[in-house]
mmCIF file of C-alpha atoms in Angstrom:
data_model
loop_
_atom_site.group_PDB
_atom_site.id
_atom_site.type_symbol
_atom_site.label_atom_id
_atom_site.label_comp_id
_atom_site.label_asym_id
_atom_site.label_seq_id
_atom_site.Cartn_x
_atom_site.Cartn_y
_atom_site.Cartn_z
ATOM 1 C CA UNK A 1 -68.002 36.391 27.841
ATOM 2 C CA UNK A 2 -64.502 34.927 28.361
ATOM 3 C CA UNK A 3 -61.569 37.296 28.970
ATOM 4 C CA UNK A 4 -59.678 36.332 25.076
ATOM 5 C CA UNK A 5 -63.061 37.197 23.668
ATOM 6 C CA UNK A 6 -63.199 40.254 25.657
ATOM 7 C CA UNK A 7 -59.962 41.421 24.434
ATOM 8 C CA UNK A 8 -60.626 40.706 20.859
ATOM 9 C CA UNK A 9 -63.967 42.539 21.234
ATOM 10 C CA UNK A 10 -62.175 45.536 22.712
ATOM 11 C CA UNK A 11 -59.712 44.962 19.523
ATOM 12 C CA UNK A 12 -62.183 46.123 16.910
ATOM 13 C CA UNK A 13 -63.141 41.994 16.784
ATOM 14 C CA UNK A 14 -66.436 40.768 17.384
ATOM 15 C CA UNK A 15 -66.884 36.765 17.367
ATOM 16 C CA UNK A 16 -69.565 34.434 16.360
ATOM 17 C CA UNK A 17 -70.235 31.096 18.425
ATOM 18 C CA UNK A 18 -69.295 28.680 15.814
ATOM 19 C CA UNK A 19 -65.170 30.501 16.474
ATOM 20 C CA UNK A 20 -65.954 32.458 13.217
ATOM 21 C CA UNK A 21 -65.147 36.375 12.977
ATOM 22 C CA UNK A 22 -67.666 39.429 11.697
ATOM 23 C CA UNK A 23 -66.599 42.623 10.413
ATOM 24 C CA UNK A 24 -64.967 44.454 13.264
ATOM 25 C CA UNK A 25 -66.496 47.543 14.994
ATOM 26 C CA UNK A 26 -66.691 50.885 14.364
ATOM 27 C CA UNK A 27 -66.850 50.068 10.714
ATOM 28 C CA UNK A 28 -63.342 49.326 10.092
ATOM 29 C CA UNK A 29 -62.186 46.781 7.883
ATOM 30 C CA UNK A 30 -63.187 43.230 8.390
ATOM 31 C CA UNK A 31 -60.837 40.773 9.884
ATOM 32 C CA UNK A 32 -61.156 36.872 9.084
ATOM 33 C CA UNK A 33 -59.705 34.835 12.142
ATOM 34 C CA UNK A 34 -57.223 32.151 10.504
ATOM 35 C CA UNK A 35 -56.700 34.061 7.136
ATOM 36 C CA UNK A 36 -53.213 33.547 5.743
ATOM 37 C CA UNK A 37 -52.067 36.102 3.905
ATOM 38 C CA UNK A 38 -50.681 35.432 0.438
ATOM 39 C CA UNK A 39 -46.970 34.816 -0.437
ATOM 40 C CA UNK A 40 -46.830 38.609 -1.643
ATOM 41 C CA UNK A 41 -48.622 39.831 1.083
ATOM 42 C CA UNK A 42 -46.467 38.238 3.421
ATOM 43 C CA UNK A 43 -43.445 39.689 2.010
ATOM 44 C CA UNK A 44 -44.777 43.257 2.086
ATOM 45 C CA UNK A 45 -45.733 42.946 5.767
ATOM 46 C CA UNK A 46 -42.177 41.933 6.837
ATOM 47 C CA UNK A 47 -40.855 44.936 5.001
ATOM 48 C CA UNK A 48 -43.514 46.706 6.726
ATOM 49 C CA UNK A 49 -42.371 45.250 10.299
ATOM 50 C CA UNK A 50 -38.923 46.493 9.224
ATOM 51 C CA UNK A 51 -39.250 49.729 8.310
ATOM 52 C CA UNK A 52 -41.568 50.917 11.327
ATOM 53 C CA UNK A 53 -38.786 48.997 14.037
ATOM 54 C CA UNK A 54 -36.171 50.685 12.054
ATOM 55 C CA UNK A 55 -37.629 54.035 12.750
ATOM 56 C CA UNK A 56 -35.646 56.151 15.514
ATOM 57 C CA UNK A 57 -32.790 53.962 15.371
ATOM 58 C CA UNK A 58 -29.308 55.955 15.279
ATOM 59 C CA UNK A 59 -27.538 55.334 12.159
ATOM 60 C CA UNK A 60 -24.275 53.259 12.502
ATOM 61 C CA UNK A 61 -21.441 55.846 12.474
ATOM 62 C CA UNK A 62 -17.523 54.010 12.818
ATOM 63 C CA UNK A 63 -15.219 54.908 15.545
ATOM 64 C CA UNK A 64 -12.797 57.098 14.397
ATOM 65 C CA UNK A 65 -9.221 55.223 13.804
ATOM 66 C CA UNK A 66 -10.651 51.580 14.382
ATOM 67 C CA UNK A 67 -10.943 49.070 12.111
ATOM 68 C CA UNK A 68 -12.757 46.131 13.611
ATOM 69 C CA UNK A 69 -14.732 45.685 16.342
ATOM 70 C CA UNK A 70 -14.860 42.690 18.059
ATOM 71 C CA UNK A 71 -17.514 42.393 20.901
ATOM 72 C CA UNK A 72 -17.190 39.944 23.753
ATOM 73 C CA UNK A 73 -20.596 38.906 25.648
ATOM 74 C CA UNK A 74 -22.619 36.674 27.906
ATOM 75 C CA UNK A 75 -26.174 36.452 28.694
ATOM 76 C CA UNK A 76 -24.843 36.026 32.103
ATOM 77 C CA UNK A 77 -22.570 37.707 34.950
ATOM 78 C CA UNK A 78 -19.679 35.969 36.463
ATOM 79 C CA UNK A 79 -18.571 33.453 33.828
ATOM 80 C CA UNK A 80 -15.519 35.056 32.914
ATOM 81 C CA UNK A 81 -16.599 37.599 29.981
ATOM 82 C CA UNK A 82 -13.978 40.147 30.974
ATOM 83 C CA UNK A 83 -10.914 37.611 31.677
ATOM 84 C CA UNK A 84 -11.898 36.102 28.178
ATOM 85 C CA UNK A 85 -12.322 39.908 26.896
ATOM 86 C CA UNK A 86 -8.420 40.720 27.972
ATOM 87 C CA UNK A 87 -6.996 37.315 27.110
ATOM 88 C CA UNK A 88 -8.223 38.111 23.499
ATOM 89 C CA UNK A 89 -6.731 41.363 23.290
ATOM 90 C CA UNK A 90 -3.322 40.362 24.229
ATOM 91 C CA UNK A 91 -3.800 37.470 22.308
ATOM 92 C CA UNK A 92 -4.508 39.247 19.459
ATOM 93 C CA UNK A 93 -1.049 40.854 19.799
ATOM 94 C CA UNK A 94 0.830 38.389 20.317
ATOM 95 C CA UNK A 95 -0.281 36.723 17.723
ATOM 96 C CA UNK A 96 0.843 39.598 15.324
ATOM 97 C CA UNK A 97 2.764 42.603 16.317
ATOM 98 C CA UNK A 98 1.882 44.596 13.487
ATOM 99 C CA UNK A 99 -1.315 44.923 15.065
ATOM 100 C CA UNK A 100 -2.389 47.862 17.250
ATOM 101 C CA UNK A 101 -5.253 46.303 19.899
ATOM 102 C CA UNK A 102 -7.386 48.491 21.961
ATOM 103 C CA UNK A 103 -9.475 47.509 24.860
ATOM 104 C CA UNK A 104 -13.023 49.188 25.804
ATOM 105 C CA UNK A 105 -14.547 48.348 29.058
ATOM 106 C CA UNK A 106 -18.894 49.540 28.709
ATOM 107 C CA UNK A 107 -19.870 47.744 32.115
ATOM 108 C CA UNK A 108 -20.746 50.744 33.503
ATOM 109 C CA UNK A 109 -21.732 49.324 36.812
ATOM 110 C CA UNK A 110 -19.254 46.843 37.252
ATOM 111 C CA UNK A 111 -16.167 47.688 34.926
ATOM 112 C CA UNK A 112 -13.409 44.920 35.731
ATOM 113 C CA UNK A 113 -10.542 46.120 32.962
ATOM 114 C CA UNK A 114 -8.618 48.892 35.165
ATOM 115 C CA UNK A 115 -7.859 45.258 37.926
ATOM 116 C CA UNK A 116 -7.340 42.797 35.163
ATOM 117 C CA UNK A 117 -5.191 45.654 33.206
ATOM 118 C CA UNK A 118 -3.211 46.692 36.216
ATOM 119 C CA UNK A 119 -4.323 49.961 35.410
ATOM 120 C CA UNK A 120 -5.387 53.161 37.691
ATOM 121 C CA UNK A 121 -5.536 57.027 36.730
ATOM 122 C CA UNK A 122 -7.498 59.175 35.319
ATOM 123 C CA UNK A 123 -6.804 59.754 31.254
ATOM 124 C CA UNK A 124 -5.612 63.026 30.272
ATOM 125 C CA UNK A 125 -7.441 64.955 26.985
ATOM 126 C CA UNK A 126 -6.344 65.372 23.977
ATOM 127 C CA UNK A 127 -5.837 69.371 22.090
ATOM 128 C CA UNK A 128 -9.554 67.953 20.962
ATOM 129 C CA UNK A 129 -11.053 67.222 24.248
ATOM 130 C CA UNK A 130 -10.700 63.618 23.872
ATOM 131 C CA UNK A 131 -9.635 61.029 26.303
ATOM 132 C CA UNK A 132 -7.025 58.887 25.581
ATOM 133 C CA UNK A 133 -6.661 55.624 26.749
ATOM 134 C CA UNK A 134 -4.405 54.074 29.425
ATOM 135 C CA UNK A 135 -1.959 51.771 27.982
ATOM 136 C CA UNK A 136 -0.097 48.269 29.445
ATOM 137 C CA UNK A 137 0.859 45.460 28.336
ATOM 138 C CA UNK A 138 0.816 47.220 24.720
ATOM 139 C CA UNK A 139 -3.095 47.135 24.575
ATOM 140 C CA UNK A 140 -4.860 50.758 24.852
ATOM 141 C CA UNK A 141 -7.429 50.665 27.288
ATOM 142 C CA UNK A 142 -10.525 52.674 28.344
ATOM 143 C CA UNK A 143 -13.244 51.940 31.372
ATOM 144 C CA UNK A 144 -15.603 53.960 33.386
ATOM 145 C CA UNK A 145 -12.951 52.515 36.175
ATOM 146 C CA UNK A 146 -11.002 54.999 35.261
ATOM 147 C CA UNK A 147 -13.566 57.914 35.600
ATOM 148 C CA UNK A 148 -14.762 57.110 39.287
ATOM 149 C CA UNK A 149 -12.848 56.069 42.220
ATOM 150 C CA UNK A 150 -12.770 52.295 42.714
ATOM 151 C CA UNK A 151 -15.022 51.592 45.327
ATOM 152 C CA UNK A 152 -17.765 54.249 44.683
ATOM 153 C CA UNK A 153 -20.696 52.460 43.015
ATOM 154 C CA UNK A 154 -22.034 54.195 39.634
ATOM 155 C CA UNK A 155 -25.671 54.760 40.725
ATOM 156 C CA UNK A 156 -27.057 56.046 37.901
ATOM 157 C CA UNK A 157 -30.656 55.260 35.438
ATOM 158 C CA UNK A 158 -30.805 54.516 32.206
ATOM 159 C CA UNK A 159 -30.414 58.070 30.599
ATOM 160 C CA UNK A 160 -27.007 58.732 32.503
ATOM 161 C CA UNK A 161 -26.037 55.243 31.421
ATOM 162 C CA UNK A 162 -26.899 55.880 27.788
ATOM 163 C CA UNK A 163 -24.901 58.865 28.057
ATOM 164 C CA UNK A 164 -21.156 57.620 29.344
ATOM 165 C CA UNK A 165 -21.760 54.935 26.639
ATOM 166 C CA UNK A 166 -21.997 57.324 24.382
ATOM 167 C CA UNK A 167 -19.123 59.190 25.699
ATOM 168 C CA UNK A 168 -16.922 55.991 26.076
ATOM 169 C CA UNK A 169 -17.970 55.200 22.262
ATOM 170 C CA UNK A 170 -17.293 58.595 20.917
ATOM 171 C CA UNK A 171 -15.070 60.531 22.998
ATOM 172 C CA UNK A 172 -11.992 58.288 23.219
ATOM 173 C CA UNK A 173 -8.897 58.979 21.159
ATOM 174 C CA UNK A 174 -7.957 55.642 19.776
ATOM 175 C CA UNK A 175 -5.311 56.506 17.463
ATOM 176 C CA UNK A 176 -4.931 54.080 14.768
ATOM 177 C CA UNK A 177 -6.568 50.530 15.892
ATOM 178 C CA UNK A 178 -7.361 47.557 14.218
ATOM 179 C CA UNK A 179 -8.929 45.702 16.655
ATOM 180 C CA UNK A 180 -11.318 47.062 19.246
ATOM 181 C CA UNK A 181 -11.766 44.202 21.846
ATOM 182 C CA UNK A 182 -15.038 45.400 23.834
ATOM 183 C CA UNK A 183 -15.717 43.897 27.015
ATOM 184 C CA UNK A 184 -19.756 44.409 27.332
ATOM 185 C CA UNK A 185 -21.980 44.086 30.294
ATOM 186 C CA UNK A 186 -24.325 40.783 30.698
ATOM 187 C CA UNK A 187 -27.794 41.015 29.622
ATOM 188 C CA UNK A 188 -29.568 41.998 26.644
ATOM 189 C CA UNK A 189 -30.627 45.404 27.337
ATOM 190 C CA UNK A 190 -29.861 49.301 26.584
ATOM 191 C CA UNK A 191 -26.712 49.346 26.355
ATOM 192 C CA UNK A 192 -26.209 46.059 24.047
ATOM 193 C CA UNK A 193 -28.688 47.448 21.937
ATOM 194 C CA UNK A 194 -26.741 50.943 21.861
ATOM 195 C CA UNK A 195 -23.439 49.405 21.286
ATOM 196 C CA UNK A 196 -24.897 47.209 18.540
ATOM 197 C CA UNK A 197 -27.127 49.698 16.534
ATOM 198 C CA UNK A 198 -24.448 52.611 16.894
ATOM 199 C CA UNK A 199 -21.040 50.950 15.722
ATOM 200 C CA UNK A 200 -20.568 48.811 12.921
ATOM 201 C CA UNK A 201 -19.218 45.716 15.089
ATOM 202 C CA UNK A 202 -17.030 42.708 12.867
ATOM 203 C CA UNK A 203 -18.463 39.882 15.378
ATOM 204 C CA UNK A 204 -19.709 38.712 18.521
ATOM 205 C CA UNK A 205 -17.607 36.126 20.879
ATOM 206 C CA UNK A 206 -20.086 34.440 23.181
ATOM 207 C CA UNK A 207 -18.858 32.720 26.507
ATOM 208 C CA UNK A 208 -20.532 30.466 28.744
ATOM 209 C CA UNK A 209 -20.129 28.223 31.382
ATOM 210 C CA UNK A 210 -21.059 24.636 30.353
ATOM 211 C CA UNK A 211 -23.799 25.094 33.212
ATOM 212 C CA UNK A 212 -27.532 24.865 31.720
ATOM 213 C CA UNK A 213 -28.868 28.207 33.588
ATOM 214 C CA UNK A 214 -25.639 29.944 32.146
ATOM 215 C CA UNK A 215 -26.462 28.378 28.841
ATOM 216 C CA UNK A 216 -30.160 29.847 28.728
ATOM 217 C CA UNK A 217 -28.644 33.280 28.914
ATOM 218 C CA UNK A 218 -26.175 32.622 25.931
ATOM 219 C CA UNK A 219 -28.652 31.600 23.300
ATOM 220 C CA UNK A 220 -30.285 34.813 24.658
ATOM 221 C CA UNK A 221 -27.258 36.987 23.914
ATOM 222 C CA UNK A 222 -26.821 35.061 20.892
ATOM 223 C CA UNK A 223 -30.163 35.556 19.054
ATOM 224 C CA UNK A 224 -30.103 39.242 20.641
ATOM 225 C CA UNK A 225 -26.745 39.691 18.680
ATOM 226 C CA UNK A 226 -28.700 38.155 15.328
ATOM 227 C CA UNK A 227 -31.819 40.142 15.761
ATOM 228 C CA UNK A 228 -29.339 43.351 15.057
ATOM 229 C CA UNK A 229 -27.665 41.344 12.253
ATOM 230 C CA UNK A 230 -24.310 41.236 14.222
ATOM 231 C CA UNK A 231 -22.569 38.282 13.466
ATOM 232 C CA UNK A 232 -22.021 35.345 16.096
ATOM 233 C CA UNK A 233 -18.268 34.411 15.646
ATOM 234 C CA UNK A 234 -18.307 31.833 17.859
ATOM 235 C CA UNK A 235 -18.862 30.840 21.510
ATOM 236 C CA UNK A 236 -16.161 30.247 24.341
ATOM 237 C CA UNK A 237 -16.712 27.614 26.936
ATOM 238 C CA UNK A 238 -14.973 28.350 29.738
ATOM 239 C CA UNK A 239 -14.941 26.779 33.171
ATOM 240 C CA UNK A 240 -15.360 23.682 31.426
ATOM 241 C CA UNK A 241 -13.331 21.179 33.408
ATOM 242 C CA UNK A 242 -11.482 21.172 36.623
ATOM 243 C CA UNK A 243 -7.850 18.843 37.593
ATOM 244 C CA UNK A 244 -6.898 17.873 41.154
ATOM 245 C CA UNK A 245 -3.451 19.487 40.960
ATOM 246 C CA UNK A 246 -2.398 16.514 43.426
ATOM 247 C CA UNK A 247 -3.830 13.479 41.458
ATOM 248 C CA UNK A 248 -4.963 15.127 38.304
ATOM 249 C CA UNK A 249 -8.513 13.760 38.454
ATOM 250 C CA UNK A 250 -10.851 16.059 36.148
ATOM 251 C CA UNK A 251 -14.461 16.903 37.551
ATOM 252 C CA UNK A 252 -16.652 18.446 35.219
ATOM 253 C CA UNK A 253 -18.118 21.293 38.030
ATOM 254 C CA UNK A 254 -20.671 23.023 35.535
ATOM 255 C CA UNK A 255 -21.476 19.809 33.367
ATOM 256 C CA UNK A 256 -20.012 19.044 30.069
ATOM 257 C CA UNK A 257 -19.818 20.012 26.686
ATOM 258 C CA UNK A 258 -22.493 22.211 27.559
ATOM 259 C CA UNK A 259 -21.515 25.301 25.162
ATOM 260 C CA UNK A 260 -20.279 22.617 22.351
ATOM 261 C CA UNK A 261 -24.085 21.799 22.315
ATOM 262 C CA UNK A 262 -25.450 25.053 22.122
ATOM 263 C CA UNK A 263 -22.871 25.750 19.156
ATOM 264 C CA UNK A 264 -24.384 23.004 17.953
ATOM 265 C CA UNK A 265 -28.046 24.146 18.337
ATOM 266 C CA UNK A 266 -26.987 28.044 17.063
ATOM 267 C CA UNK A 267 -24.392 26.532 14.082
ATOM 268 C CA UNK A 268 -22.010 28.072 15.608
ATOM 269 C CA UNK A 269 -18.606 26.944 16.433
ATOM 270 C CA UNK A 270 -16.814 26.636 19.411
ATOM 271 C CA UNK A 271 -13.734 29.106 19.881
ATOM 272 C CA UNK A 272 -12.085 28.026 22.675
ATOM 273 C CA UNK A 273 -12.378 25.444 25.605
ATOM 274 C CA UNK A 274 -11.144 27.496 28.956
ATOM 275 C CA UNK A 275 -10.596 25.427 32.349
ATOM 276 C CA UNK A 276 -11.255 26.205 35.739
ATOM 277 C CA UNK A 277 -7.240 26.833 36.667
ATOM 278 C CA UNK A 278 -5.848 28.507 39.502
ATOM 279 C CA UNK A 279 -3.614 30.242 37.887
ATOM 280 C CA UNK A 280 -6.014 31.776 35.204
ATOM 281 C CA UNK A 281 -7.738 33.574 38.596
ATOM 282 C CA UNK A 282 -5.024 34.484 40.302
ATOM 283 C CA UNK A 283 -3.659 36.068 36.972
ATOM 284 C CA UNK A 284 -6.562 38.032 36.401
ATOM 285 C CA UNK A 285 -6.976 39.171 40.217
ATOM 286 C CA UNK A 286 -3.034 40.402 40.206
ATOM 287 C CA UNK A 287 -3.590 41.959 37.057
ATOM 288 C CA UNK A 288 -0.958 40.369 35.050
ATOM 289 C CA UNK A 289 -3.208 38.047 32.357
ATOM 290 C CA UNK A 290 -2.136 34.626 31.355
ATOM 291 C CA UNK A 291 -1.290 35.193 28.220
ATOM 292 C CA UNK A 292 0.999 37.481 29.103
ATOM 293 C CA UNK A 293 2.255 36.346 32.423
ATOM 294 C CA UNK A 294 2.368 32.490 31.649
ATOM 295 C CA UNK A 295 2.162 32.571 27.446
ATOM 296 C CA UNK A 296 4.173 28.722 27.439
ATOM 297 C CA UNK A 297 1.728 27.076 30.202
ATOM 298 C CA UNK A 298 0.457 23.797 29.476
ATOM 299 C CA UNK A 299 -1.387 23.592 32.605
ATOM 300 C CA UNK A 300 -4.440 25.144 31.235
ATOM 301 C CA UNK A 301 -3.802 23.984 27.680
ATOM 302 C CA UNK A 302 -7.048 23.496 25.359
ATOM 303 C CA UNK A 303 -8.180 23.214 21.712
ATOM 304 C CA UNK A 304 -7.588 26.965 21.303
ATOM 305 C CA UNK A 305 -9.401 29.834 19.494
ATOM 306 C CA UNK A 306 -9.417 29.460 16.172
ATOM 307 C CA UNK A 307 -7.991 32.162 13.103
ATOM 308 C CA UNK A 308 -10.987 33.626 12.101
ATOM 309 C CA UNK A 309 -10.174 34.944 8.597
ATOM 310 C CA UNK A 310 -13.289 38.170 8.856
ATOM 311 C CA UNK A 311 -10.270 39.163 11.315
ATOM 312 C CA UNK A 312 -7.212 39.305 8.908
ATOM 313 C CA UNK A 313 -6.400 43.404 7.954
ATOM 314 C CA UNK A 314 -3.451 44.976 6.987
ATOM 315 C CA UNK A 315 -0.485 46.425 9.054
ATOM 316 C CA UNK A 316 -1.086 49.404 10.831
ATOM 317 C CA UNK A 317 0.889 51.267 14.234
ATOM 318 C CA UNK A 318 2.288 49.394 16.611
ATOM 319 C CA UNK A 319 1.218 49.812 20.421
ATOM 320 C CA UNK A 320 2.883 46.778 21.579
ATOM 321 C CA UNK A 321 6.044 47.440 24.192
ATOM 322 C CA UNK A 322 7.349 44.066 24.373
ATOM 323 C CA UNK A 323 7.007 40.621 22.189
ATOM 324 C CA UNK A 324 4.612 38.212 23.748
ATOM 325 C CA UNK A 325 3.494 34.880 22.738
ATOM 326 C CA UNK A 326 -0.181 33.858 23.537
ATOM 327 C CA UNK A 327 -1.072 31.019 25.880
ATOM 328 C CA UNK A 328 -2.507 28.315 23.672
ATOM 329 C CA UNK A 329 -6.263 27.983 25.079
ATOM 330 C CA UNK A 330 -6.240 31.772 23.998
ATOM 331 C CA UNK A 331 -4.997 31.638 20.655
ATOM 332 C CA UNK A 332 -6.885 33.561 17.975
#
């Protein structure tokens, strides 16, 4: 007996030579190998499916104060979720300073806001017990950076994990927001899943590099994102092209047009087109972003980020100190 017919034997299944099935045993009902279920049936089994995955899940609850949340992803580490995470949110400002923009950091193991922020401190609590965010730059931001000391690794499992997610979700006064820029870890695991299934979220911004094993992971994130019925704004290539400053030859490092094909594949479209610049690293490294310490450079100059109009809301507080104008490539 081969080992598939073994299996389906020890499934309740016995079967026949001829590939045929018998009633299955211990007298339960009979199963036909290759039966298609009608139209109706069909439908009722999906529900089915739905309603037993749906059981245990926590119901979606909104953050207190915020508006819209706009989660920024990657299937992979290291191609540039975070510096695309805090472009956005200053870009978001600058693009109108009625808005108030906070910044949430959940890469628990690896948070990268409190550099890229020019941030450090601990946040003081609210009369509630709430932490409030560190602000710069205008944009109100919160990281597990800001809870350990900077070179002492977070070695925690999965339970502790869950639990300063659910802190950083819940336990943060925001004040009035209406955007929440969240910079997420890479993967598709727990705390995706938590983020996703316990916040309403507007959208998901996908980036990439144009390289195919960074590409693999995208598509990941992005079906992950669907799966929970988050919607896929739009992916962000970055790293997409790189010019001799001397004699301004451009060498595609990671390939090309890699992420305009996957938006392509997904129907998705492409946000923004991000080169490999000097200047965009050291920015992020000295902690004084692009778009806010080089808004007019047309070094790095691309397409742009597109209005998307599922972002448009009304006026609300002001958290911005000082006008800015966004760099082009990040221009929302």
């Amino acid at each position: 007996m081969g080992i598939w017919q073994r299996l389906l034997l020890f499934g309740g299944v016995s079967l026949r030579a001829g590939g045929g099935a018998t009633a299955p045993l211990g007298g339960s009902r009979a199963l036909v190998c290759g039966r298609q279920l009608s139209g109706a049936g069909s439908e009722t089994l999906k529900q089915r499916r739905t309603q037993i995955m749906s059981r245990g899940l926590p119901k979606q609850k909104p953050i207190e104060g915020v508006k819209q949340v706009i989660v920024v992803a990657s299937g992979k580490g290291g191609v540039g979720k975070s510096t695309t995470a805090v472009n956005l949110a200053l870009a978001l400002a600058a693009n109108d300073s009625s808005k108030a923009i906070g910044l949430l950091d959940v890469d628990v193991y690896g948070p990268s806001i409190p550099k890229m922020m020019n941030l450090k401190g601990n946040p003081e609590l609210s009369q509630s017990n709430l932490m409030r965010p560190l602000l710069n730059y205008g944009i109100a931001c919160m990281s597990m950076g800001f809870l350990v000391e900077e070179s002492e690794p977070v070695v925690w499992r999965g339970l502790m994990v869950m639990s300063a997610i659910e802190k950083l979700l819940r336990q943060v006064d925001w004040g009035q927001l209406d955007y929440l820029v969240v910079d997420m870890p890479p993967g598709t695991g727990d705390v995706q899943l938590s983020v996703s299934q316990n916040i309403p979220i507007t959208g998901a911004v996908i980036v990439s590099t144009p390289q195919d094993v960074a590409l693999m992971d995208a598509h990941k994130g992005a079906e992950m994102f669907r799966r929970v019925h988050v919607p896929v704004l739009g992916l962000v290539q970055n790293m997409s092209v790189f010019q001799c400053p001397k004699c301004k030859h451009k060498t595609h490092i990671f390939g090309a047009d890699g992420a305009r094909k996957l938006a392509q594949t997904l129907g998705l479209e492409v946000l923004g087109d991000i080169p490999l610049h000097l200047n965009i690293r050291e920015a992020s490294d000295t902690g004084q972003p692009i778009v806010f310490s080089q808004p007019e450079s047309d070094e790095p100059s691309t397409p742009g980020l597109k209005r998307s109009s599922c972002l448009s809301l009304p006026n609300s507080q002001d958290y911005r100190q000082a006008p800015l104008r966004p760099a082009n490539f990040f221009f929302f």
